PDB file of C-alpha atoms in Angstrom:
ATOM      1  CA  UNK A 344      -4.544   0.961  12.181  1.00  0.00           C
ATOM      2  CA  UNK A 345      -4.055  -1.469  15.184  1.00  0.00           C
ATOM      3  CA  UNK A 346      -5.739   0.705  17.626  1.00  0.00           C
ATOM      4  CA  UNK A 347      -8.822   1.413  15.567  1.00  0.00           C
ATOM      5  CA  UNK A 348      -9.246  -2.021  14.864  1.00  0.00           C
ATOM      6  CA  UNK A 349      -8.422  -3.001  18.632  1.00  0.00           C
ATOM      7  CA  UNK A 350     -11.308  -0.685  19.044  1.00  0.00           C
ATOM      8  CA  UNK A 351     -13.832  -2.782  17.152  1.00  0.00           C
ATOM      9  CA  UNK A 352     -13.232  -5.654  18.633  1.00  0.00           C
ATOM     10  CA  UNK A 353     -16.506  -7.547  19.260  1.00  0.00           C
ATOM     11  CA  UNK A 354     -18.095  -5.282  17.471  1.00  0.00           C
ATOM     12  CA  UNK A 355     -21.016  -6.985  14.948  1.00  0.00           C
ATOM     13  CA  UNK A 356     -22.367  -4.431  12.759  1.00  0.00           C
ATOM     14  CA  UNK A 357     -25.641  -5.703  10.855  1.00  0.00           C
ATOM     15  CA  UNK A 358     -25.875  -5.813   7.272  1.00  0.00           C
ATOM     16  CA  UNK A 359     -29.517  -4.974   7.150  1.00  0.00           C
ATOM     17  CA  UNK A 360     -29.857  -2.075   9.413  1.00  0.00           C
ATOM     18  CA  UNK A 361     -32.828  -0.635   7.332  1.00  0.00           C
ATOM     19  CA  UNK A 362     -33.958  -3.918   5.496  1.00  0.00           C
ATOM     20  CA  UNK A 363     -32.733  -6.713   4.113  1.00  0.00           C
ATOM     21  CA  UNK A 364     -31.250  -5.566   0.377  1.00  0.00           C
ATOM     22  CA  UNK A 365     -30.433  -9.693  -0.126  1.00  0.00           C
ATOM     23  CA  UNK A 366     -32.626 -12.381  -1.807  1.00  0.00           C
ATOM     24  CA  UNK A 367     -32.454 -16.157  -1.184  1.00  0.00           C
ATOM     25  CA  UNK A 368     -29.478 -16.978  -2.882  1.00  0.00           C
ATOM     26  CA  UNK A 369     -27.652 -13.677  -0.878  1.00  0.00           C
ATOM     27  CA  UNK A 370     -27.144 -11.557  -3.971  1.00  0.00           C
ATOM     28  CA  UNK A 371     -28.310  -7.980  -3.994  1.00  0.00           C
ATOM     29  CA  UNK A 372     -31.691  -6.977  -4.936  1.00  0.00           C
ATOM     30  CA  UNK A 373     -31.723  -3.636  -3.745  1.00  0.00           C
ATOM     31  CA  UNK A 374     -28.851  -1.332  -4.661  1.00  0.00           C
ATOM     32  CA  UNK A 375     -29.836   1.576  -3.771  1.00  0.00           C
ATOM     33  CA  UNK A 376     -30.836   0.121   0.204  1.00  0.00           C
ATOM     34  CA  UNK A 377     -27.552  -1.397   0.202  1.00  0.00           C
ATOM     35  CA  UNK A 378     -25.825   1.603   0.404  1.00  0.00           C
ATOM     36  CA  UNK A 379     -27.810   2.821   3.034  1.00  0.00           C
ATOM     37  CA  UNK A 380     -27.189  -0.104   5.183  1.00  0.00           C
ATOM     38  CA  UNK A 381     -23.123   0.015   4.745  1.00  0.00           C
ATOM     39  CA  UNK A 382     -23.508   3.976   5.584  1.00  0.00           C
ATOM     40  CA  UNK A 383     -24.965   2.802   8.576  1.00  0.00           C
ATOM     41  CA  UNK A 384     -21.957   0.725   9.166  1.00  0.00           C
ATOM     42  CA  UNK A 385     -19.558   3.744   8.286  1.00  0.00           C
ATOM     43  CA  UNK A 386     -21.777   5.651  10.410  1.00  0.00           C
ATOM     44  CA  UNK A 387     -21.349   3.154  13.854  1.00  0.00           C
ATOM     45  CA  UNK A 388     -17.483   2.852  12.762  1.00  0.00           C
ATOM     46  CA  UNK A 389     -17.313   6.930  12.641  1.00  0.00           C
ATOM     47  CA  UNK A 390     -19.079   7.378  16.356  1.00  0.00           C
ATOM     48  CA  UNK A 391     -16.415   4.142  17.914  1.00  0.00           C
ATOM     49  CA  UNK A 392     -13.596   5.486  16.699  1.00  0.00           C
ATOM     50  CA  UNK A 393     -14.221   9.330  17.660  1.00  0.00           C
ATOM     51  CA  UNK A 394     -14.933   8.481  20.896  1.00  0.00           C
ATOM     52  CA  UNK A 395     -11.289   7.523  20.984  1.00  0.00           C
ATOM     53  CA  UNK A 396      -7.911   9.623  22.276  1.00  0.00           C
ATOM     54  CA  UNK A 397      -4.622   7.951  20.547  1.00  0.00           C
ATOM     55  CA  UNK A 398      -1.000   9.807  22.069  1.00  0.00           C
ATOM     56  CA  UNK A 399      -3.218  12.252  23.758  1.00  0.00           C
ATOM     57  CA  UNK A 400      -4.690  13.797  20.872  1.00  0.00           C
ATOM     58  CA  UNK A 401      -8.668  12.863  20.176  1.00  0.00           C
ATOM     59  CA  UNK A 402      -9.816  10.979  16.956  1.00  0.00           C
ATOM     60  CA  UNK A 403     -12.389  12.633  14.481  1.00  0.00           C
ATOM     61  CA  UNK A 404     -14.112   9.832  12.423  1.00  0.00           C
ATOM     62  CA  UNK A 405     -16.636  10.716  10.117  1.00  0.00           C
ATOM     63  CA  UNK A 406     -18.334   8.376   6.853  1.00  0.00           C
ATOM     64  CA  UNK A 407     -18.520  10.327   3.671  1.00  0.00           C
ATOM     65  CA  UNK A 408     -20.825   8.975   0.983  1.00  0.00           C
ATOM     66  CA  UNK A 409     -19.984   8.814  -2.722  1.00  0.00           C
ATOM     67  CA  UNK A 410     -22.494  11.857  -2.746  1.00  0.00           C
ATOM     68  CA  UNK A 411     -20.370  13.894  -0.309  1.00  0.00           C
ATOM     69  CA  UNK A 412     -17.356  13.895  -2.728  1.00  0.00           C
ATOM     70  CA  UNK A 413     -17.204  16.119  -5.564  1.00  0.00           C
ATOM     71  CA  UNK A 414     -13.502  16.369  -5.601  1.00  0.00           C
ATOM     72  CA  UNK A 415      -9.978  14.649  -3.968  1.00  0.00           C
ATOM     73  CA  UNK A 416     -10.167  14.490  -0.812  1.00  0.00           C
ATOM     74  CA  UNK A 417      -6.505  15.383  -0.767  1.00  0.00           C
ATOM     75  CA  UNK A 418      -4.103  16.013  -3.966  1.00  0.00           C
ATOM     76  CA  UNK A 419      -0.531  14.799  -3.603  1.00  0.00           C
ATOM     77  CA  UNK A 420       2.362  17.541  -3.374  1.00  0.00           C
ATOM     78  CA  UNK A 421       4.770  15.630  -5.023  1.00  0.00           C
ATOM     79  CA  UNK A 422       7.748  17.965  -4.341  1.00  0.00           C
ATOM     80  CA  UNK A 423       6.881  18.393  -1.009  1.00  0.00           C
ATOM     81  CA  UNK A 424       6.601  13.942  -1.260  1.00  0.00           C
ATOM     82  CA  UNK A 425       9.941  13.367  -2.232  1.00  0.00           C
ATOM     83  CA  UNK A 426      11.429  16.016   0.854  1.00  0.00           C
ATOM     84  CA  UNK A 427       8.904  14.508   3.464  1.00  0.00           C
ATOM     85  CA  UNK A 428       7.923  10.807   2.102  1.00  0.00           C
ATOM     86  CA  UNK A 429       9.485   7.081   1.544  1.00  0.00           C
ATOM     87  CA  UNK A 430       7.046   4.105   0.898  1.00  0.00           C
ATOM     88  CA  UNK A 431       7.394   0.523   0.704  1.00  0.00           C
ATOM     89  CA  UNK A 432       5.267  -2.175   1.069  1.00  0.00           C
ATOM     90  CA  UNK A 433       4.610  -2.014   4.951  1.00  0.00           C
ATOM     91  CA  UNK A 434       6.063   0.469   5.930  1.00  0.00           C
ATOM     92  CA  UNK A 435       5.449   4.397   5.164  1.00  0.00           C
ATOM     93  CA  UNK A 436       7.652   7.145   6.533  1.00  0.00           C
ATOM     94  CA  UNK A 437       6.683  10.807   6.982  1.00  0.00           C
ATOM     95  CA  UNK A 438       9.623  13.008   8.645  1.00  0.00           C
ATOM     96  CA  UNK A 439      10.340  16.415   8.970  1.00  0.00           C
ATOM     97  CA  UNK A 440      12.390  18.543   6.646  1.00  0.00           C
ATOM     98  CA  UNK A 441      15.582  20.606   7.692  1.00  0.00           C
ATOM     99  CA  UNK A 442      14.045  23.998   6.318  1.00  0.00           C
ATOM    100  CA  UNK A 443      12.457  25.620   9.347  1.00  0.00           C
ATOM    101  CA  UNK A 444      10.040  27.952   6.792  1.00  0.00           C
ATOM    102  CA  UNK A 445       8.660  24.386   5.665  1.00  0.00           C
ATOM    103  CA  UNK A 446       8.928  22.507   9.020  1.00  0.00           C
ATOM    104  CA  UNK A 447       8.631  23.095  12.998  1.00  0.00           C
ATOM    105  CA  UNK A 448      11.995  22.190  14.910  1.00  0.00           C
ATOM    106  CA  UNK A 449      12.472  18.641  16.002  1.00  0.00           C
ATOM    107  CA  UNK A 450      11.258  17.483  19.344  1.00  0.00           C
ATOM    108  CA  UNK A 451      13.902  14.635  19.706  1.00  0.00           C
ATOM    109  CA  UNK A 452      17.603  14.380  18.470  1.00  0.00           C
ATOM    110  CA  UNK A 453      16.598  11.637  15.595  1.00  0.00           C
ATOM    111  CA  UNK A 454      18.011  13.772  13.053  1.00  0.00           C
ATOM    112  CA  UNK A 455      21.278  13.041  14.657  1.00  0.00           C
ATOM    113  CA  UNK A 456      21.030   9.419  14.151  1.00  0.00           C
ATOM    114  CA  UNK A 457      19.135   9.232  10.993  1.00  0.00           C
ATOM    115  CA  UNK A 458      21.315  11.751   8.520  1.00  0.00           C
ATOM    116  CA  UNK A 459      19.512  11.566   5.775  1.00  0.00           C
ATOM    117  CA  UNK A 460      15.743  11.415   8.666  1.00  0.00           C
ATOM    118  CA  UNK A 461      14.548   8.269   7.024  1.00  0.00           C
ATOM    119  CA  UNK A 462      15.284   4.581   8.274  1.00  0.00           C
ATOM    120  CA  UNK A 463      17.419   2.563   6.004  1.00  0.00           C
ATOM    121  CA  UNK A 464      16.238  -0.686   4.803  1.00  0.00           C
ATOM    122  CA  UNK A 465      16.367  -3.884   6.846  1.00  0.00           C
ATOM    123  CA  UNK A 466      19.034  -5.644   4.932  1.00  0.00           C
ATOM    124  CA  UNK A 467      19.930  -9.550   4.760  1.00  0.00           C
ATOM    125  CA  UNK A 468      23.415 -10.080   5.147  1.00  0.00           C
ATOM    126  CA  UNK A 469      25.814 -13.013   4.652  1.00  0.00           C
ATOM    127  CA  UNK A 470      29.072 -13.790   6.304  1.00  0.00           C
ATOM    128  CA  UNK A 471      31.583 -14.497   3.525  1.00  0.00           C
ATOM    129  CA  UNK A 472      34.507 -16.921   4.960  1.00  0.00           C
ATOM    130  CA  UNK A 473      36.847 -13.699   4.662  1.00  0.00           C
ATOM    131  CA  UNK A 474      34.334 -12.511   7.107  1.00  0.00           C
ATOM    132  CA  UNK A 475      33.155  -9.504   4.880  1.00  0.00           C
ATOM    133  CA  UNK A 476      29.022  -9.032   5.043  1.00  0.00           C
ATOM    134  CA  UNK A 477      28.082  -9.290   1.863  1.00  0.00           C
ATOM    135  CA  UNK A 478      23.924  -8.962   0.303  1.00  0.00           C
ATOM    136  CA  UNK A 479      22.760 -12.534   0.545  1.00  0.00           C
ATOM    137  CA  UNK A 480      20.123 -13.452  -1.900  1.00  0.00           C
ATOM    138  CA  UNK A 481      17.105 -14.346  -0.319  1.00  0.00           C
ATOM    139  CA  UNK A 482      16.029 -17.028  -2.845  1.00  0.00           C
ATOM    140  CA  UNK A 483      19.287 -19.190  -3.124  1.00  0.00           C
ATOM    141  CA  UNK A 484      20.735 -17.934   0.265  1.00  0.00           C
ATOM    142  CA  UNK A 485      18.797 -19.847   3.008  1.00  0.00           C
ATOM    143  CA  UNK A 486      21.384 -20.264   5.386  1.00  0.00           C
ATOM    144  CA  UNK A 487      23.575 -18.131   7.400  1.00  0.00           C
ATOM    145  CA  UNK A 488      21.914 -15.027   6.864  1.00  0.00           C
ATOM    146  CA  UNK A 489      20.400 -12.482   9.170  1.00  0.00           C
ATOM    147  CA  UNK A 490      19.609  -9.108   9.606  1.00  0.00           C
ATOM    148  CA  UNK A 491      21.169  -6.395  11.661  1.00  0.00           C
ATOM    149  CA  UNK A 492      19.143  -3.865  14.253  1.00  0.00           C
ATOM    150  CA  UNK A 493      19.321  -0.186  13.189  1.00  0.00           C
ATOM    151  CA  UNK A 494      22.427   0.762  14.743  1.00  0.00           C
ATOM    152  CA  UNK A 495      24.094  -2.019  13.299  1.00  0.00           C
ATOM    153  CA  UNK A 496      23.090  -1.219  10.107  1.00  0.00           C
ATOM    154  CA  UNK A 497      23.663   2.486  10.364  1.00  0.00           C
ATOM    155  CA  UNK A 498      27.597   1.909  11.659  1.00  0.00           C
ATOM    156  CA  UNK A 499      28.038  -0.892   8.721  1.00  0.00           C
ATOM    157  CA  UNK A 500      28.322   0.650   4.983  1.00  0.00           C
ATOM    158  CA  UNK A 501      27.050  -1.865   2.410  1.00  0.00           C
ATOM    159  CA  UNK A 502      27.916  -1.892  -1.041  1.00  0.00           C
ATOM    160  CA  UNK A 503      24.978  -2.072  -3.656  1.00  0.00           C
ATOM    161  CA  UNK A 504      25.826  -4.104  -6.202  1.00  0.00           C
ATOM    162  CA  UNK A 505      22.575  -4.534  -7.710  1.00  0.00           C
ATOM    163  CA  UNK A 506      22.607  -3.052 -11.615  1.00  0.00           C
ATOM    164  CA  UNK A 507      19.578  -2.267 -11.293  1.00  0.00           C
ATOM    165  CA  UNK A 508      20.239   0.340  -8.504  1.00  0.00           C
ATOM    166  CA  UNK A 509      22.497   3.035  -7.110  1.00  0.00           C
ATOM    167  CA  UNK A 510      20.234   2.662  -3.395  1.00  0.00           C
ATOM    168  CA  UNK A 511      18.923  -0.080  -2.372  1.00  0.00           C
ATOM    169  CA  UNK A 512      14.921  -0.191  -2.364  1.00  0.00           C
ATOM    170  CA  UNK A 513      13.382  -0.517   1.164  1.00  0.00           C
ATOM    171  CA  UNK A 514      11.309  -3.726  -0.089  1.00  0.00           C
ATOM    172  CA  UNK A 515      15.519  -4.994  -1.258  1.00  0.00           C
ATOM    173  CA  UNK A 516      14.318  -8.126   0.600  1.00  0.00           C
ATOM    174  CA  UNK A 517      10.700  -8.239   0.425  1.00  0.00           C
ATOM    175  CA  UNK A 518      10.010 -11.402  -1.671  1.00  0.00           C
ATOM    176  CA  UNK A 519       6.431 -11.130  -2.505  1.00  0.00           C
ATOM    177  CA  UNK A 520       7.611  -7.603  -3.971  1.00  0.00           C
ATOM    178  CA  UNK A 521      10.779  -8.305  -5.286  1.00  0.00           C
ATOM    179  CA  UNK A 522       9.296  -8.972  -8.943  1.00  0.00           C
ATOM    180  CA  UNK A 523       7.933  -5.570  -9.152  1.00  0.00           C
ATOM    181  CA  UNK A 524      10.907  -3.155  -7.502  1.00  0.00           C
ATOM    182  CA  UNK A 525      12.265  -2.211 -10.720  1.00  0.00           C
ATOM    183  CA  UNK A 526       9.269  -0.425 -12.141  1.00  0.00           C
ATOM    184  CA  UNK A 527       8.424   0.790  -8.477  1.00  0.00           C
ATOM    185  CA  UNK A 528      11.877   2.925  -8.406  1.00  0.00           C
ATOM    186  CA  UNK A 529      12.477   6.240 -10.383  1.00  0.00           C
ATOM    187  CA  UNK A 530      15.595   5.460 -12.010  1.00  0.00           C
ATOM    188  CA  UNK A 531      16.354   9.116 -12.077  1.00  0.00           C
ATOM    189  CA  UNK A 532      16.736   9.768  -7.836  1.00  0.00           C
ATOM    190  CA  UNK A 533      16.175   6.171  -7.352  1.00  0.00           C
ATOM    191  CA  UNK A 534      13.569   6.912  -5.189  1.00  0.00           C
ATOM    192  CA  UNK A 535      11.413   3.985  -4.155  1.00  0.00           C
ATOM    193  CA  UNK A 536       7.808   3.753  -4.118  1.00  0.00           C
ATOM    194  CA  UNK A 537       4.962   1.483  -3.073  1.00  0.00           C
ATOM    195  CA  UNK A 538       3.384   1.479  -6.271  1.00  0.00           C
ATOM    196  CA  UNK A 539       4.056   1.623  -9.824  1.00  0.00           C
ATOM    197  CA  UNK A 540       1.115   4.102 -10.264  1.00  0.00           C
ATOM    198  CA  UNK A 541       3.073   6.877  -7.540  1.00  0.00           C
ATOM    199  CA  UNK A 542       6.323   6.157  -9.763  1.00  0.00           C
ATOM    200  CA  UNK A 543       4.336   7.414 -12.658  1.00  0.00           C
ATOM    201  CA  UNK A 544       3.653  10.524 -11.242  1.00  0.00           C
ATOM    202  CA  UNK A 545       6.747  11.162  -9.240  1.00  0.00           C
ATOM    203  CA  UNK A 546       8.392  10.885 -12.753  1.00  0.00           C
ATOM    204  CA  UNK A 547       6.173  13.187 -14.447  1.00  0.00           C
ATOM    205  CA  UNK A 548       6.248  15.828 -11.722  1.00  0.00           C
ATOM    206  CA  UNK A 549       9.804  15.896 -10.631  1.00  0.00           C
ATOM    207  CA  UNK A 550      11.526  14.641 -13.462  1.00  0.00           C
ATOM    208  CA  UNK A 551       9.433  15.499 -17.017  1.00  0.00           C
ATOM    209  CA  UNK A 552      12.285  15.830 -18.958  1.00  0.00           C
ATOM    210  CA  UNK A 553      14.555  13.047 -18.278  1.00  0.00           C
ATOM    211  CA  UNK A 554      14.142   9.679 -20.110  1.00  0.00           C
ATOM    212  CA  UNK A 555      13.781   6.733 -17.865  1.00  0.00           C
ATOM    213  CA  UNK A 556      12.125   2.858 -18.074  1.00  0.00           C
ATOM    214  CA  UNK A 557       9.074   3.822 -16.330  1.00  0.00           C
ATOM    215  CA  UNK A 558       7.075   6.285 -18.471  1.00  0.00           C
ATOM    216  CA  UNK A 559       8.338   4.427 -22.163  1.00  0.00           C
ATOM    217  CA  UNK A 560       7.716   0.810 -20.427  1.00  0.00           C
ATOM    218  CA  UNK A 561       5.145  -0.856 -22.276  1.00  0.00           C
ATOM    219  CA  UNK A 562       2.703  -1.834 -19.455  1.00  0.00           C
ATOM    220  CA  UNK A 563      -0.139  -4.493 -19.504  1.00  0.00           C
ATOM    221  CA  UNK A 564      -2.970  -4.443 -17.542  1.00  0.00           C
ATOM    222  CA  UNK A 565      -6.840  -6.426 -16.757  1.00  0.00           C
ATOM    223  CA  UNK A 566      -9.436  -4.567 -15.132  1.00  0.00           C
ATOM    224  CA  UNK A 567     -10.771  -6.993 -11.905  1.00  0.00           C
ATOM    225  CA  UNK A 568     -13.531  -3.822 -10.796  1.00  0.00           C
ATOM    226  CA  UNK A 569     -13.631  -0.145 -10.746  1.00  0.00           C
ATOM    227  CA  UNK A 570     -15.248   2.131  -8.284  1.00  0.00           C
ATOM    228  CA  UNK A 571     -15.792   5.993  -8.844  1.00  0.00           C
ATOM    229  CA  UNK A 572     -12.687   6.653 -10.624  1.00  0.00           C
ATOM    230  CA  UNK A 573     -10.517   4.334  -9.950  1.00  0.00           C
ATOM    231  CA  UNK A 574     -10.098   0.816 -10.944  1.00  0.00           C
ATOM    232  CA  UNK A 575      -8.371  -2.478  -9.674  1.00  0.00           C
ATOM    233  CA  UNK A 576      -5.858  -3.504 -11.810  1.00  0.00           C
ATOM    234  CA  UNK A 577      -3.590  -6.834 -12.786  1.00  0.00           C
ATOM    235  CA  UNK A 578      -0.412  -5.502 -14.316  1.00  0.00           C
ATOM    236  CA  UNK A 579       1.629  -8.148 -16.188  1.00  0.00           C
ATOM    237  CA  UNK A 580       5.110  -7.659 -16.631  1.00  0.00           C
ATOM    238  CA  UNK A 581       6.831 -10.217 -18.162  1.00  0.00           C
ATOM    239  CA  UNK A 582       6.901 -13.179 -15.659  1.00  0.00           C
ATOM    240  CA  UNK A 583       5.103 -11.369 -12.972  1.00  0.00           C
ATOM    241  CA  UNK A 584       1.728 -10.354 -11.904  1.00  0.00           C
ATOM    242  CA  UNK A 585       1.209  -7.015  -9.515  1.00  0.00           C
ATOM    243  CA  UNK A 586      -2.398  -5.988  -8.559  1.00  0.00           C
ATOM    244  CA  UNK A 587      -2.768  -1.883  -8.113  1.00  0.00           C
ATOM    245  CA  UNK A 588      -5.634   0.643  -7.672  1.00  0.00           C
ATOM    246  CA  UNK A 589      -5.504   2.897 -10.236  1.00  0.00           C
ATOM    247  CA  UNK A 590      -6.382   6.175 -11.590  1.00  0.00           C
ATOM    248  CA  UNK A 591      -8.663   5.988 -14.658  1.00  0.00           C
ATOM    249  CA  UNK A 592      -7.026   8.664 -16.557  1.00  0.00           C
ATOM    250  CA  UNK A 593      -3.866   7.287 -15.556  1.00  0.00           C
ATOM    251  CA  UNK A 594      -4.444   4.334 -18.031  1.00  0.00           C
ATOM    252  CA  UNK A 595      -3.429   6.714 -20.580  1.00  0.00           C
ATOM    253  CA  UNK A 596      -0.374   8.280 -18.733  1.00  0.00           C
ATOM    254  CA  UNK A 597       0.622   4.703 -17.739  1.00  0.00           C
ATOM    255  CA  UNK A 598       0.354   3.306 -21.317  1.00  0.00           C
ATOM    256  CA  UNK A 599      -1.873   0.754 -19.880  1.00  0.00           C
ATOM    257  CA  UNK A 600      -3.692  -2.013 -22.331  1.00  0.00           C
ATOM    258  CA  UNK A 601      -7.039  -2.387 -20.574  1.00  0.00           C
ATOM    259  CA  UNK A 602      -8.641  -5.614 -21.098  1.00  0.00           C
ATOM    260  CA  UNK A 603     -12.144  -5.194 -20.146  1.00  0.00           C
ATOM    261  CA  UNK A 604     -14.093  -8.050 -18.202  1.00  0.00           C
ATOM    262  CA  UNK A 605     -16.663  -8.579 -16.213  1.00  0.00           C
ATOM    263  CA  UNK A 606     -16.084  -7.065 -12.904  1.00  0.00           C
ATOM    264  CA  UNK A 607     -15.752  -9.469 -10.281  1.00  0.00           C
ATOM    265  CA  UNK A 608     -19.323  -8.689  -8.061  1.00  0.00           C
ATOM    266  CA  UNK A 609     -18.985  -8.186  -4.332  1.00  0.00           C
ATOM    267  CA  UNK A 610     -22.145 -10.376  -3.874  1.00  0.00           C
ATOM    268  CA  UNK A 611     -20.514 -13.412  -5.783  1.00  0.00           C
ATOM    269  CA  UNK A 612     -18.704 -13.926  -2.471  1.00  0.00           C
ATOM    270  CA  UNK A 613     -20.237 -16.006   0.219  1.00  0.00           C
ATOM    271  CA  UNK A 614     -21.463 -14.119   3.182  1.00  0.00           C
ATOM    272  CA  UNK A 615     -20.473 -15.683   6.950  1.00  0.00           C
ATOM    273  CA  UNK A 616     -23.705 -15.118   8.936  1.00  0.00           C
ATOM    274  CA  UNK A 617     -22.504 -16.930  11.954  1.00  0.00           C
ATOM    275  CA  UNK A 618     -18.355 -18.409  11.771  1.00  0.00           C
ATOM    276  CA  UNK A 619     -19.530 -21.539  13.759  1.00  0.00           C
ATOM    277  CA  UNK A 620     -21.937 -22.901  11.076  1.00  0.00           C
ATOM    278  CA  UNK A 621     -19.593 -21.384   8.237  1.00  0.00           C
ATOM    279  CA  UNK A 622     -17.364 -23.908   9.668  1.00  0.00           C
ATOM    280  CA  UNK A 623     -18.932 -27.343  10.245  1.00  0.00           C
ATOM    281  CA  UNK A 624     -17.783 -29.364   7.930  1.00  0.00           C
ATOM    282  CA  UNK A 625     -20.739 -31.201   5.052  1.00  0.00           C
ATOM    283  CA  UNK A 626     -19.172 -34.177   5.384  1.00  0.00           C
ATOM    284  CA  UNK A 627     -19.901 -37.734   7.562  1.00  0.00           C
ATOM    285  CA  UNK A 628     -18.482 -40.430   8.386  1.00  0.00           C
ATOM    286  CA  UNK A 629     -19.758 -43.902   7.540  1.00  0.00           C
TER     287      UNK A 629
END
């Protein structure tokens, strides 16, 4: 994403393009015109960015209204997924396979360095006085740790000794994730995912007929707003809260207990017209 959004770069893109769908108060009046003036938008953002050539090979943007789709735009292969695919938080990986009927032939000797073709987590470490490197634990542990480059890591075998895992998760050390790792990992191949909804199906693809926590978990969850067929959701699990998009029909395959609310309305939030007035400040002193 950084060079399409280094791309739009003082770009202003008009909210009103074919009139003004907003009353007084800047709440829509006009639904139906305000989705003409943000195709317009994906329209402007479609011409910048194919006008664009990223490592030599030229960039095809195009908006598609909610019209224009009648089906997925793309269904996931999950077998082909696990082969090809690791997620985490930040970071997604997509490498080639070894089977040459599947894959072309490498361009670079990676393979060499990376056994197994995927980059292993970044890992924080901790000098024990013995001096073994030991898994620090990034919530008490907030001294003396660090993290090793790749080929550190790759000549230095840690130990997992985490219950909750044969391999380590790529988000091991990701705090703002580390509540929600657990349910994000098949505890069949231990394979790691970015969401709890891709666990799901992972596990009911690849693995239909092996128990595991993910499928029998009991899973809460609050509808914020939907669009099409999907909907924004708040899981709660135990004493932590996790915010996915969702399939709807996944509710069921999830086990999910929808709470139904009010969606929260794009025009509730305040529109920024012009950032310096936005930010003067109301207040004055005496």
């Amino acid at each position: 994403m950084a060079p399409l959004s280094r791309a739009l770069s003082g770009i202003i893109l008009p909210h009103n393009y074919y009139g003004d769908h907003l009353d007084a108060r800047k709440e829509t009046i006009d639904e139906d015109l305000e989705k003409k003036n943000f195709s317009k938008a994906g329209e402007v953002l479609g011409e910048i960015w194919s006008q664009m050539v990223i490592d030599n090979y030229p960039v095809t943007a195009k908006f598609i209204s909610d019209d224009e789709i009648l089906e997925p735009v793309l269904e996931t292969n999950w077998a082909w997924h696990k082969e090809h695919v690791r997620e985490s938080q930040y970071f997604l990986q997509i490498v080639k396979c070894d089977d040459r009927n599947c894959c072309s032939d490498f361009k670079s000797n990676i393979n060499i360095i990376l056994k197994d073709h995927f980059l292993s987590p970044p890992l924080l470490l901790k000098r024990q006085k013995d001096g073994r490197l030991t898994l620090a634990d990034p919530t008490t542990d907030t001294k003396g740790t660090f993290f090793l480059s790749l080929f550190q890591r790759l000549s230095i075998q840690i130990s997992c000794d985490d219950p909750n895992f044969c391999e380590l998760p790529y988000d091991y050390h990701c705090l703002s994730v580390r509540e929600s790792l657990i349910d994000r990992t098949c505890s069949f191949c231990d394979t790691y995912f970015a969401t709890m909804k891709n666990a799901v199906n992972h596990r009911k693809i690849i693995h239909p007929k092996c128990p595991g926590r993910i499928i029998d978990k009991k899973i809460k969850a609050q509808v914020i707003t939907q669009r099409e067929n999907e909907a924004l959701c708040i899981i709660n699990e135990d004493d932590h809260r996790d915010a996915e998009w969702c399939d709807i029909e996944q509710f069921i395959a999830m086990d999910v207990t929808v709470n139904n609310q009010e969606p929260v309305k794009v025009q509730d939030l305040p529109v920024i017209k012009n950032i310096k007035e936005w930010l003067i400040c109301d207040w004055t002193e005496d």
